[in-house]
Amino acid sequence: MNVSRSGYRVFSANSSTACIELAKKITERLGVELGKSVVYQGSNSETKVEVQESVRGQDIFIIQTIPRDVNTAIMELLVMAYALKTNCAKNIIGVIPYFPYSKQCKMRKRGSIVCKLLASMLAKAGLTHIITMDLHQKEIQGFFSFPVDNLRASPFLIQYIQEEIPDYRNAVIVARSPSSAKRAQSYAERLRLGLAVMHGEAHHSELDMPDGRQSPPPLSRTTPGHTGLELPSGGGRRRQSSYPGLELPIMMAKEKPPITVVGDVGGRIAIIVDDIIDDVEDFVATAEILKERGAYKIYIMATHGLLSADAPRLLEDSAIDEVVVTNTVPHEVQKLQCPKIKTVDVSMILAEAIRRTHNGESMAYLFRNIAVDD
């Protein structure tokens, strides 16, 4: 394809080796050249972007992976999008395989929904469309004022299971908690395998975290200027009460049962599936329990391998045999520290999504045989 006549350009918004490598894989599949630009940090750490070719009237795709320095990567994307907007690009599409701050998509106490803020910032910078993969919560798509294509990595991970795990027919798909059972069930049904679910106090789900909505005023307080309602009490004395409307039922505290594994994993290969693997303490604890229950090999399949802090060392010292992630997030350093980490390339589906978006073709082909719960 002649890059000058293609009607679109593909740029890398990050100067890191991993981002440029992914961008080159995508452009090679598309048959175009990578757009010419320079992304760098000034002496005062300000992000600077120089677009070195004309983009007027064209569709522009910005590839941006998210390394450990998340905030710098976000600024690179924002500044590049704004530079392309001011240079009269027709459409600016962000290809962000892992969407940052996606875990902060719910209100926590007196915090904020940062994911919504980031969506607004991207729109203000000039983005008109986003292509991403396996959002932490699919409802995040509703935060955007423009289209979002949420691709799935499950076909690639399932293919890896079928081709790279010997005797995978003797495996069982494991969900680390009841909240992730739907994803695990989707994998199990397509692989024709059994399903096991972890349940108990070893895992603390996000749904159990306080979010600020269960905080009524103390019943002992009264509104200023109001003396309260006089109620009779024993011995002829009278006591004061607060408003009747504040007398809510007592909220019972949650108490998780001892850890249990619902499903048979004895003498089987256990395959844990999830969307993100970052802090690995819960994964390591789950692997130990599965070993105790008789699983003889343990694999982890996840789309985004953030693997922060001491994750590589903990994985290397654990009962986990292999951790399989995609190249949505750079993790070359982690692989050097932990040979158990394997990478699956998803540049093929990203390239096809770019081609179809530019040509105005349906994206349904990319979602064939994929369940909503993936």
mmCIF file of C-alpha atoms in Angstrom:
data_model
loop_
_atom_site.group_PDB
_atom_site.id
_atom_site.type_symbol
_atom_site.label_atom_id
_atom_site.label_comp_id
_atom_site.label_asym_id
_atom_site.label_seq_id
_atom_site.Cartn_x
_atom_site.Cartn_y
_atom_site.Cartn_z
ATOM 1 C CA MET A 1 0.000 0.000 0.000
ATOM 2 C CA ASN A 2 1.368 3.395 -0.902
ATOM 3 C CA VAL A 3 1.568 5.382 2.305
ATOM 4 C CA SER A 4 0.993 8.674 0.494
ATOM 5 C CA ARG A 5 -2.332 7.426 -0.914
ATOM 6 C CA SER A 6 -3.591 5.352 1.975
ATOM 7 C CA GLY A 7 -5.498 8.258 3.509
ATOM 8 C CA TYR A 8 -4.284 7.474 7.010
ATOM 9 C CA ARG A 9 -1.143 7.469 9.113
ATOM 10 C CA VAL A 10 -0.081 5.404 12.115
ATOM 11 C CA PHE A 11 2.046 7.133 14.757
ATOM 12 C CA SER A 12 3.688 5.933 17.954
ATOM 13 C CA ALA A 13 2.991 8.231 20.898
ATOM 14 C CA ASN A 14 5.755 6.773 23.001
ATOM 15 C CA SER A 15 9.500 6.770 22.517
ATOM 16 C CA SER A 16 9.920 3.495 24.420
ATOM 17 C CA THR A 17 11.230 0.466 22.559
ATOM 18 C CA ALA A 18 8.172 -1.666 23.382
ATOM 19 C CA CYS A 19 5.678 0.851 21.991
ATOM 20 C CA ILE A 20 7.658 1.399 18.801
ATOM 21 C CA GLU A 21 8.007 -2.370 18.360
ATOM 22 C CA LEU A 22 4.247 -2.899 18.661
ATOM 23 C CA ALA A 23 3.598 0.011 16.291
ATOM 24 C CA LYS A 24 6.021 -1.483 13.728
ATOM 25 C CA LYS A 25 4.304 -4.879 13.936
ATOM 26 C CA ILE A 26 0.967 -3.205 13.271
ATOM 27 C CA THR A 27 2.230 -1.101 10.355
ATOM 28 C CA GLU A 28 3.941 -4.114 8.778
ATOM 29 C CA ARG A 29 0.639 -5.997 8.799
ATOM 30 C CA LEU A 30 -1.104 -2.961 7.305
ATOM 31 C CA GLY A 31 1.559 -2.396 4.663
ATOM 32 C CA VAL A 32 2.178 1.230 5.631
ATOM 33 C CA GLU A 33 5.091 3.102 7.094
ATOM 34 C CA LEU A 34 5.187 4.365 10.657
ATOM 35 C CA GLY A 35 4.477 8.101 10.818
ATOM 36 C CA LYS A 36 7.391 10.426 11.426
ATOM 37 C CA SER A 37 7.281 12.135 14.788
ATOM 38 C CA VAL A 38 9.480 12.830 17.793
ATOM 39 C CA VAL A 39 8.264 12.369 21.366
ATOM 40 C CA TYR A 40 10.614 13.413 24.158
ATOM 41 C CA GLN A 41 10.914 14.984 27.585
ATOM 42 C CA GLY A 42 12.342 18.476 27.942
ATOM 43 C CA SER A 43 14.972 19.425 30.526
ATOM 44 C CA ASN A 44 12.173 20.339 32.940
ATOM 45 C CA SER A 45 10.370 17.005 32.239
ATOM 46 C CA GLU A 46 7.699 18.609 30.068
ATOM 47 C CA THR A 47 6.409 16.348 27.302
ATOM 48 C CA LYS A 48 7.150 17.612 23.808
ATOM 49 C CA VAL A 49 5.874 16.254 20.491
ATOM 50 C CA GLU A 50 6.960 17.175 16.982
ATOM 51 C CA VAL A 51 4.938 15.835 14.044
ATOM 52 C CA GLN A 52 7.324 15.757 11.082
ATOM 53 C CA GLU A 53 4.919 15.246 8.173
ATOM 54 C CA SER A 54 1.601 16.589 6.933
ATOM 55 C CA VAL A 55 -1.553 15.022 8.412
ATOM 56 C CA ARG A 56 -4.106 17.438 6.973
ATOM 57 C CA GLY A 57 -7.425 15.783 6.150
ATOM 58 C CA GLN A 58 -6.290 12.262 7.093
ATOM 59 C CA ASP A 59 -7.297 9.607 9.602
ATOM 60 C CA ILE A 60 -4.572 9.380 12.230
ATOM 61 C CA PHE A 61 -4.079 6.360 14.493
ATOM 62 C CA ILE A 62 -1.957 6.845 17.609
ATOM 63 C CA ILE A 63 -0.465 3.696 19.141
ATOM 64 C CA GLN A 64 0.156 4.137 22.853
ATOM 65 C CA THR A 65 1.187 1.415 25.255
ATOM 66 C CA ILE A 66 1.307 2.178 28.964
ATOM 67 C CA PRO A 67 4.671 1.520 30.650
ATOM 68 C CA ARG A 68 5.318 1.853 34.371
ATOM 69 C CA ASP A 69 5.331 5.660 34.168
ATOM 70 C CA VAL A 70 1.593 5.864 33.509
ATOM 71 C CA ASN A 71 1.170 9.617 33.862
ATOM 72 C CA THR A 72 3.953 10.400 31.385
ATOM 73 C CA ALA A 73 2.365 8.037 28.858
ATOM 74 C CA ILE A 74 -0.988 9.802 29.273
ATOM 75 C CA MET A 75 0.606 13.213 28.695
ATOM 76 C CA GLU A 76 2.369 11.916 25.575
ATOM 77 C CA LEU A 77 -0.967 10.761 24.202
ATOM 78 C CA LEU A 78 -2.747 14.008 25.067
ATOM 79 C CA VAL A 79 -0.028 16.255 23.647
ATOM 80 C CA MET A 80 0.276 14.230 20.433
ATOM 81 C CA ALA A 81 -3.498 14.186 19.930
ATOM 82 C CA TYR A 82 -3.657 17.945 20.416
ATOM 83 C CA ALA A 83 -0.729 18.503 18.034
ATOM 84 C CA LEU A 84 -2.476 16.433 15.344
ATOM 85 C CA LYS A 85 -5.751 18.273 15.963
ATOM 86 C CA THR A 86 -4.102 21.657 15.485
ATOM 87 C CA ASN A 87 -2.467 20.335 12.301
ATOM 88 C CA CYS A 88 -5.923 19.685 10.805
ATOM 89 C CA ALA A 89 -6.115 15.883 11.012
ATOM 90 C CA LYS A 90 -9.545 14.656 9.928
ATOM 91 C CA ASN A 91 -10.018 11.978 12.611
ATOM 92 C CA ILE A 92 -7.739 11.064 15.503
ATOM 93 C CA ILE A 93 -8.114 7.494 16.761
ATOM 94 C CA GLY A 94 -6.264 6.338 19.858
ATOM 95 C CA VAL A 95 -5.130 2.705 19.832
ATOM 96 C CA ILE A 96 -4.664 2.114 23.573
ATOM 97 C CA PRO A 97 -4.499 -1.648 24.164
ATOM 98 C CA TYR A 98 -4.491 -1.215 27.958
ATOM 99 C CA PHE A 99 -6.589 1.719 29.115
ATOM 100 C CA PRO A 100 -4.944 3.311 32.179
ATOM 101 C CA TYR A 101 -6.831 4.111 35.385
ATOM 102 C CA SER A 102 -9.470 1.559 34.388
ATOM 103 C CA LYS A 103 -9.494 0.157 37.936
ATOM 104 C CA GLN A 104 -10.577 3.563 39.199
ATOM 105 C CA CYS A 105 -13.979 3.360 37.522
ATOM 106 C CA LYS A 106 -16.073 3.277 40.708
ATOM 107 C CA MET A 107 -16.553 5.694 43.575
ATOM 108 C CA ARG A 108 -14.471 4.844 46.648
ATOM 109 C CA LYS A 109 -15.372 6.725 49.834
ATOM 110 C CA ARG A 110 -14.544 10.388 49.158
ATOM 111 C CA GLY A 111 -12.461 9.708 46.083
ATOM 112 C CA SER A 112 -13.399 10.219 42.447
ATOM 113 C CA ILE A 113 -13.989 8.245 39.270
ATOM 114 C CA VAL A 114 -10.644 9.013 37.640
ATOM 115 C CA CYS A 115 -11.411 6.903 34.577
ATOM 116 C CA LYS A 116 -14.239 9.286 33.677
ATOM 117 C CA LEU A 117 -11.886 12.262 34.073
ATOM 118 C CA LEU A 118 -9.382 10.673 31.691
ATOM 119 C CA ALA A 119 -12.119 10.012 29.132
ATOM 120 C CA SER A 120 -13.052 13.714 29.208
ATOM 121 C CA MET A 121 -9.402 14.770 28.849
ATOM 122 C CA LEU A 122 -8.913 12.565 25.777
ATOM 123 C CA ALA A 123 -12.005 14.026 24.121
ATOM 124 C CA LYS A 124 -10.848 17.573 24.884
ATOM 125 C CA ALA A 125 -7.398 16.847 23.406
ATOM 126 C CA GLY A 126 -8.993 15.921 20.085
ATOM 127 C CA LEU A 127 -9.488 12.146 20.034
ATOM 128 C CA THR A 128 -12.582 11.072 18.106
ATOM 129 C CA HIS A 129 -12.443 7.290 18.594
ATOM 130 C CA ILE A 130 -10.627 4.732 20.753
ATOM 131 C CA ILE A 131 -9.603 1.151 20.069
ATOM 132 C CA THR A 132 -8.734 -0.708 23.262
ATOM 133 C CA MET A 133 -8.736 -4.253 24.609
ATOM 134 C CA ASP A 134 -10.437 -5.948 27.562
ATOM 135 C CA LEU A 135 -11.532 -2.935 29.598
ATOM 136 C CA HIS A 136 -11.548 -3.737 33.310
ATOM 137 C CA GLN A 137 -15.285 -3.004 33.336
ATOM 138 C CA LYS A 138 -17.210 -2.864 30.063
ATOM 139 C CA GLU A 139 -19.352 -0.038 31.445
ATOM 140 C CA ILE A 140 -16.310 2.246 31.065
ATOM 141 C CA GLN A 141 -17.351 2.661 27.427
ATOM 142 C CA GLY A 142 -20.215 4.825 28.695
ATOM 143 C CA PHE A 143 -17.745 7.401 30.040
ATOM 144 C CA PHE A 144 -16.816 8.495 26.512
ATOM 145 C CA SER A 145 -18.595 10.943 24.244
ATOM 146 C CA PHE A 146 -17.198 9.167 21.143
ATOM 147 C CA PRO A 147 -17.092 5.535 19.911
ATOM 148 C CA VAL A 148 -15.020 2.946 21.779
ATOM 149 C CA ASP A 149 -14.155 -0.465 20.294
ATOM 150 C CA ASN A 150 -13.343 -2.852 23.145
ATOM 151 C CA LEU A 151 -11.528 -5.772 21.506
ATOM 152 C CA ARG A 152 -11.015 -9.167 23.180
ATOM 153 C CA ALA A 153 -7.814 -11.121 23.743
ATOM 154 C CA SER A 154 -9.584 -14.375 24.640
ATOM 155 C CA PRO A 155 -9.252 -15.955 21.135
ATOM 156 C CA PHE A 156 -5.454 -15.585 21.324
ATOM 157 C CA LEU A 157 -5.226 -16.918 24.879
ATOM 158 C CA ILE A 158 -7.517 -19.843 24.052
ATOM 159 C CA GLN A 159 -5.365 -20.639 21.024
ATOM 160 C CA TYR A 160 -2.302 -20.613 23.283
ATOM 161 C CA ILE A 161 -3.985 -23.068 25.661
ATOM 162 C CA GLN A 162 -4.834 -25.416 22.800
ATOM 163 C CA GLU A 163 -1.415 -25.278 21.160
ATOM 164 C CA GLU A 164 1.061 -24.801 24.002
ATOM 165 C CA ILE A 165 -0.349 -26.624 27.036
ATOM 166 C CA PRO A 166 0.154 -30.365 26.745
ATOM 167 C CA ASP A 167 -2.865 -32.430 27.736
ATOM 168 C CA TYR A 168 -5.029 -29.315 28.142
ATOM 169 C CA ARG A 169 -8.081 -31.593 27.907
ATOM 170 C CA ASN A 170 -7.270 -32.573 31.482
ATOM 171 C CA ALA A 171 -7.477 -28.952 32.620
ATOM 172 C CA VAL A 172 -10.061 -27.009 34.591
ATOM 173 C CA ILE A 173 -10.675 -23.260 34.248
ATOM 174 C CA VAL A 174 -10.481 -21.456 37.592
ATOM 175 C CA ALA A 175 -12.119 -18.174 38.620
ATOM 176 C CA ARG A 176 -10.349 -16.454 41.515
ATOM 177 C CA SER A 177 -13.646 -15.153 42.888
ATOM 178 C CA PRO A 178 -17.375 -15.424 42.161
ATOM 179 C CA SER A 179 -17.230 -11.985 40.495
ATOM 180 C CA SER A 180 -14.906 -13.349 37.788
ATOM 181 C CA ALA A 181 -16.874 -16.564 37.257
ATOM 182 C CA LYS A 182 -18.579 -15.328 34.072
ATOM 183 C CA ARG A 183 -15.271 -14.789 32.280
ATOM 184 C CA ALA A 184 -14.028 -18.207 33.432
ATOM 185 C CA GLN A 185 -17.284 -19.851 32.344
ATOM 186 C CA SER A 186 -16.918 -18.376 28.861
ATOM 187 C CA TYR A 187 -13.409 -19.877 28.554
ATOM 188 C CA ALA A 188 -14.577 -23.228 29.925
ATOM 189 C CA GLU A 189 -17.501 -23.484 27.507
ATOM 190 C CA ARG A 190 -15.390 -22.726 24.436
ATOM 191 C CA LEU A 191 -12.648 -25.144 25.486
ATOM 192 C CA ARG A 192 -15.179 -27.790 26.607
ATOM 193 C CA LEU A 193 -13.547 -27.902 30.049
ATOM 194 C CA GLY A 194 -14.725 -27.969 33.635
ATOM 195 C CA LEU A 195 -15.056 -24.891 35.860
ATOM 196 C CA ALA A 196 -13.910 -24.228 39.424
ATOM 197 C CA VAL A 197 -14.562 -21.095 41.507
ATOM 198 C CA MET A 198 -12.586 -19.873 44.516
ATOM 199 C CA HIS A 199 -14.702 -18.536 47.342
ATOM 200 C CA GLY A 200 -13.846 -17.371 50.825
ATOM 201 C CA GLU A 201 -11.783 -15.002 52.906
ATOM 202 C CA ALA A 202 -8.521 -15.331 50.935
ATOM 203 C CA HIS A 203 -9.793 -12.967 48.238
ATOM 204 C CA HIS A 204 -11.240 -9.513 48.800
ATOM 205 C CA SER A 205 -13.328 -8.437 45.843
ATOM 206 C CA GLU A 206 -13.609 -4.823 44.728
ATOM 207 C CA LEU A 207 -17.336 -5.140 45.361
ATOM 208 C CA ASP A 208 -16.629 -5.491 49.094
ATOM 209 C CA MET A 209 -14.719 -2.235 49.358
ATOM 210 C CA PRO A 210 -16.525 0.728 50.983
ATOM 211 C CA ASP A 211 -17.675 3.257 48.438
ATOM 212 C CA GLY A 212 -19.095 6.028 50.637
ATOM 213 C CA ARG A 213 -22.742 5.278 50.003
ATOM 214 C CA GLN A 214 -23.255 3.319 53.229
ATOM 215 C CA SER A 215 -22.523 6.190 55.574
ATOM 216 C CA PRO A 216 -25.764 7.572 57.099
ATOM 217 C CA PRO A 217 -25.493 10.209 59.847
ATOM 218 C CA PRO A 218 -25.109 8.782 63.373
ATOM 219 C CA LEU A 219 -28.490 8.135 64.959
ATOM 220 C CA SER A 220 -27.450 9.948 68.138
ATOM 221 C CA ARG A 221 -27.123 13.300 66.360
ATOM 222 C CA THR A 222 -30.023 15.669 65.911
ATOM 223 C CA THR A 223 -30.501 18.493 63.452
ATOM 224 C CA PRO A 224 -29.608 21.939 64.873
ATOM 225 C CA GLY A 225 -32.719 23.758 65.993
ATOM 226 C CA HIS A 226 -34.682 20.574 66.575
ATOM 227 C CA THR A 227 -35.085 19.155 70.061
ATOM 228 C CA GLY A 228 -35.872 15.646 68.907
ATOM 229 C CA LEU A 229 -38.950 13.522 69.487
ATOM 230 C CA GLU A 230 -39.846 12.744 73.099
ATOM 231 C CA LEU A 231 -40.542 9.049 73.600
ATOM 232 C CA PRO A 232 -41.612 7.288 76.780
ATOM 233 C CA SER A 233 -39.112 4.986 78.421
ATOM 234 C CA GLY A 234 -39.089 2.642 81.396
ATOM 235 C CA GLY A 235 -39.661 4.080 84.894
ATOM 236 C CA GLY A 236 -41.782 6.950 83.659
ATOM 237 C CA ARG A 237 -38.762 8.849 82.373
ATOM 238 C CA ARG A 238 -38.595 10.135 78.833
ATOM 239 C CA ARG A 239 -35.719 9.915 76.389
ATOM 240 C CA GLN A 240 -34.895 11.812 73.220
ATOM 241 C CA SER A 241 -34.679 10.159 69.801
ATOM 242 C CA SER A 242 -33.535 11.360 66.419
ATOM 243 C CA TYR A 243 -35.804 11.691 63.387
ATOM 244 C CA PRO A 244 -37.785 8.509 62.727
ATOM 245 C CA GLY A 245 -36.525 8.630 59.162
ATOM 246 C CA LEU A 246 -32.959 8.046 60.394
ATOM 247 C CA GLU A 247 -33.839 4.873 62.260
ATOM 248 C CA LEU A 248 -32.504 2.528 59.602
ATOM 249 C CA PRO A 249 -32.292 -1.233 59.953
ATOM 250 C CA ILE A 250 -29.048 -2.465 61.449
ATOM 251 C CA MET A 251 -26.635 -3.331 58.654
ATOM 252 C CA MET A 252 -25.104 -6.729 59.246
ATOM 253 C CA ALA A 253 -21.356 -6.881 58.674
ATOM 254 C CA LYS A 254 -20.145 -9.287 56.010
ATOM 255 C CA GLU A 255 -18.320 -12.371 57.167
ATOM 256 C CA LYS A 256 -16.669 -14.478 54.502
ATOM 257 C CA PRO A 257 -16.629 -18.238 54.979
ATOM 258 C CA PRO A 258 -13.364 -20.193 55.095
ATOM 259 C CA ILE A 259 -11.702 -20.562 51.715
ATOM 260 C CA THR A 260 -13.298 -23.179 49.539
ATOM 261 C CA VAL A 261 -12.869 -24.392 45.979
ATOM 262 C CA VAL A 262 -16.167 -25.060 44.266
ATOM 263 C CA GLY A 263 -15.253 -27.679 41.676
ATOM 264 C CA ASP A 264 -12.836 -30.572 41.336
ATOM 265 C CA VAL A 265 -9.178 -29.709 40.640
ATOM 266 C CA GLY A 266 -7.569 -32.899 41.969
ATOM 267 C CA GLY A 267 -5.152 -34.422 39.448
ATOM 268 C CA ARG A 268 -5.953 -31.666 36.937
ATOM 269 C CA ILE A 269 -4.211 -28.727 35.295
ATOM 270 C CA ALA A 270 -5.584 -25.490 36.792
ATOM 271 C CA ILE A 271 -5.848 -22.499 34.420
ATOM 272 C CA ILE A 272 -6.654 -19.212 36.178
ATOM 273 C CA VAL A 273 -8.110 -16.566 33.852
ATOM 274 C CA ASP A 274 -8.325 -12.828 34.491
ATOM 275 C CA ASP A 275 -8.073 -9.504 32.666
ATOM 276 C CA ILE A 276 -5.221 -7.876 34.623
ATOM 277 C CA ILE A 277 -2.341 -9.294 36.619
ATOM 278 C CA ASP A 278 -0.595 -6.593 38.614
ATOM 279 C CA ASP A 279 -0.134 -7.264 42.334
ATOM 280 C CA VAL A 280 0.292 -11.014 42.383
ATOM 281 C CA GLU A 281 -0.166 -11.863 46.068
ATOM 282 C CA ASP A 282 -3.738 -13.093 45.491
ATOM 283 C CA PHE A 283 -2.652 -15.168 42.497
ATOM 284 C CA VAL A 284 0.148 -16.784 44.525
ATOM 285 C CA ALA A 285 -2.234 -17.555 47.408
ATOM 286 C CA THR A 286 -4.748 -19.039 44.970
ATOM 287 C CA ALA A 287 -2.045 -21.247 43.440
ATOM 288 C CA GLU A 288 -1.050 -22.569 46.857
ATOM 289 C CA ILE A 289 -4.652 -23.515 47.637
ATOM 290 C CA LEU A 290 -5.063 -25.219 44.271
ATOM 291 C CA LYS A 291 -1.876 -27.205 44.915
ATOM 292 C CA GLU A 292 -3.268 -28.286 48.272
ATOM 293 C CA ARG A 293 -6.439 -29.433 46.514
ATOM 294 C CA GLY A 294 -4.438 -31.638 44.152
ATOM 295 C CA ALA A 295 -3.786 -29.559 41.008
ATOM 296 C CA TYR A 296 -0.463 -30.650 39.518
ATOM 297 C CA LYS A 297 0.137 -27.706 37.173
ATOM 298 C CA ILE A 298 -1.047 -24.109 37.434
ATOM 299 C CA TYR A 299 -1.228 -21.556 34.611
ATOM 300 C CA ILE A 300 -2.374 -17.936 34.647
ATOM 301 C CA MET A 301 -3.935 -16.372 31.550
ATOM 302 C CA ALA A 302 -4.370 -12.599 31.599
ATOM 303 C CA THR A 303 -4.689 -9.911 28.944
ATOM 304 C CA HIS A 304 -2.688 -7.149 30.617
ATOM 305 C CA GLY A 305 0.549 -8.044 32.403
ATOM 306 C CA LEU A 306 1.305 -4.961 34.497
ATOM 307 C CA LEU A 307 3.377 -7.014 36.985
ATOM 308 C CA SER A 308 4.312 -4.122 39.243
ATOM 309 C CA ALA A 309 6.822 -3.968 42.094
ATOM 310 C CA ASP A 310 8.082 -7.410 43.196
ATOM 311 C CA ALA A 311 5.610 -9.358 41.043
ATOM 312 C CA PRO A 312 8.271 -11.149 38.904
ATOM 313 C CA ARG A 313 10.156 -12.389 41.966
ATOM 314 C CA LEU A 314 6.986 -13.551 43.721
ATOM 315 C CA LEU A 315 5.867 -15.419 40.610
ATOM 316 C CA GLU A 316 9.264 -17.064 40.184
ATOM 317 C CA ASP A 317 9.194 -18.325 43.783
ATOM 318 C CA SER A 318 5.557 -19.474 43.645
ATOM 319 C CA ALA A 319 3.801 -22.712 42.747
ATOM 320 C CA ILE A 320 2.661 -21.166 39.455
ATOM 321 C CA ASP A 321 4.158 -22.924 36.428
ATOM 322 C CA GLU A 322 3.518 -20.302 33.734
ATOM 323 C CA VAL A 323 2.055 -16.807 33.352
ATOM 324 C CA VAL A 324 0.727 -15.963 29.885
ATOM 325 C CA VAL A 325 -0.019 -12.327 29.007
ATOM 326 C CA THR A 326 -0.361 -10.326 25.794
ATOM 327 C CA ASN A 327 1.840 -7.500 24.536
ATOM 328 C CA THR A 328 -0.710 -4.777 25.379
ATOM 329 C CA VAL A 329 1.681 -3.619 28.122
ATOM 330 C CA PRO A 330 5.505 -3.566 27.949
ATOM 331 C CA HIS A 331 6.964 -6.221 30.264
ATOM 332 C CA GLU A 332 10.378 -7.083 28.817
ATOM 333 C CA VAL A 333 12.166 -6.262 32.091
ATOM 334 C CA GLN A 334 9.793 -8.502 34.044
ATOM 335 C CA LYS A 335 10.426 -11.388 31.631
ATOM 336 C CA LEU A 336 14.155 -11.144 32.293
ATOM 337 C CA GLN A 337 13.449 -11.468 36.013
ATOM 338 C CA CYS A 338 10.939 -14.290 35.647
ATOM 339 C CA PRO A 339 11.256 -16.834 32.784
ATOM 340 C CA LYS A 340 7.778 -18.138 33.647
ATOM 341 C CA ILE A 341 6.243 -15.110 31.887
ATOM 342 C CA LYS A 342 5.233 -15.794 28.264
ATOM 343 C CA THR A 343 3.899 -13.303 25.723
ATOM 344 C CA VAL A 344 1.127 -13.639 23.148
ATOM 345 C CA ASP A 345 1.146 -11.171 20.247
ATOM 346 C CA VAL A 346 -2.167 -9.371 19.585
ATOM 347 C CA SER A 347 -0.912 -6.966 16.912
ATOM 348 C CA MET A 348 -2.943 -8.867 14.296
ATOM 349 C CA ILE A 349 -6.334 -7.905 15.716
ATOM 350 C CA LEU A 350 -5.214 -4.320 16.399
ATOM 351 C CA ALA A 351 -4.084 -3.943 12.776
ATOM 352 C CA GLU A 352 -7.359 -5.378 11.471
ATOM 353 C CA ALA A 353 -9.334 -3.021 13.719
ATOM 354 C CA ILE A 354 -7.397 -0.061 12.299
ATOM 355 C CA ARG A 355 -8.011 -1.181 8.709
ATOM 356 C CA ARG A 356 -11.724 -1.702 9.270
ATOM 357 C CA THR A 357 -12.121 1.606 11.111
ATOM 358 C CA HIS A 358 -10.478 3.563 8.293
ATOM 359 C CA ASN A 359 -12.486 1.778 5.581
ATOM 360 C CA GLY A 360 -15.777 2.100 7.457
ATOM 361 C CA GLU A 361 -16.232 -1.680 7.631
ATOM 362 C CA SER A 362 -18.140 -3.564 10.303
ATOM 363 C CA MET A 363 -16.189 -4.693 13.372
ATOM 364 C CA ALA A 364 -18.507 -7.661 13.949
ATOM 365 C CA TYR A 365 -16.019 -10.083 12.381
ATOM 366 C CA LEU A 366 -13.569 -9.376 15.217
ATOM 367 C CA PHE A 367 -16.170 -10.383 17.794
ATOM 368 C CA ARG A 368 -17.401 -13.621 16.248
ATOM 369 C CA ASN A 369 -17.977 -16.432 18.769
ATOM 370 C CA ILE A 370 -17.072 -14.075 21.581
ATOM 371 C CA ALA A 371 -19.391 -13.874 24.573
ATOM 372 C CA VAL A 372 -20.351 -10.604 26.235
ATOM 373 C CA ASP A 373 -18.790 -11.845 29.478
ATOM 374 C CA ASP A 374 -15.283 -12.319 28.003
#
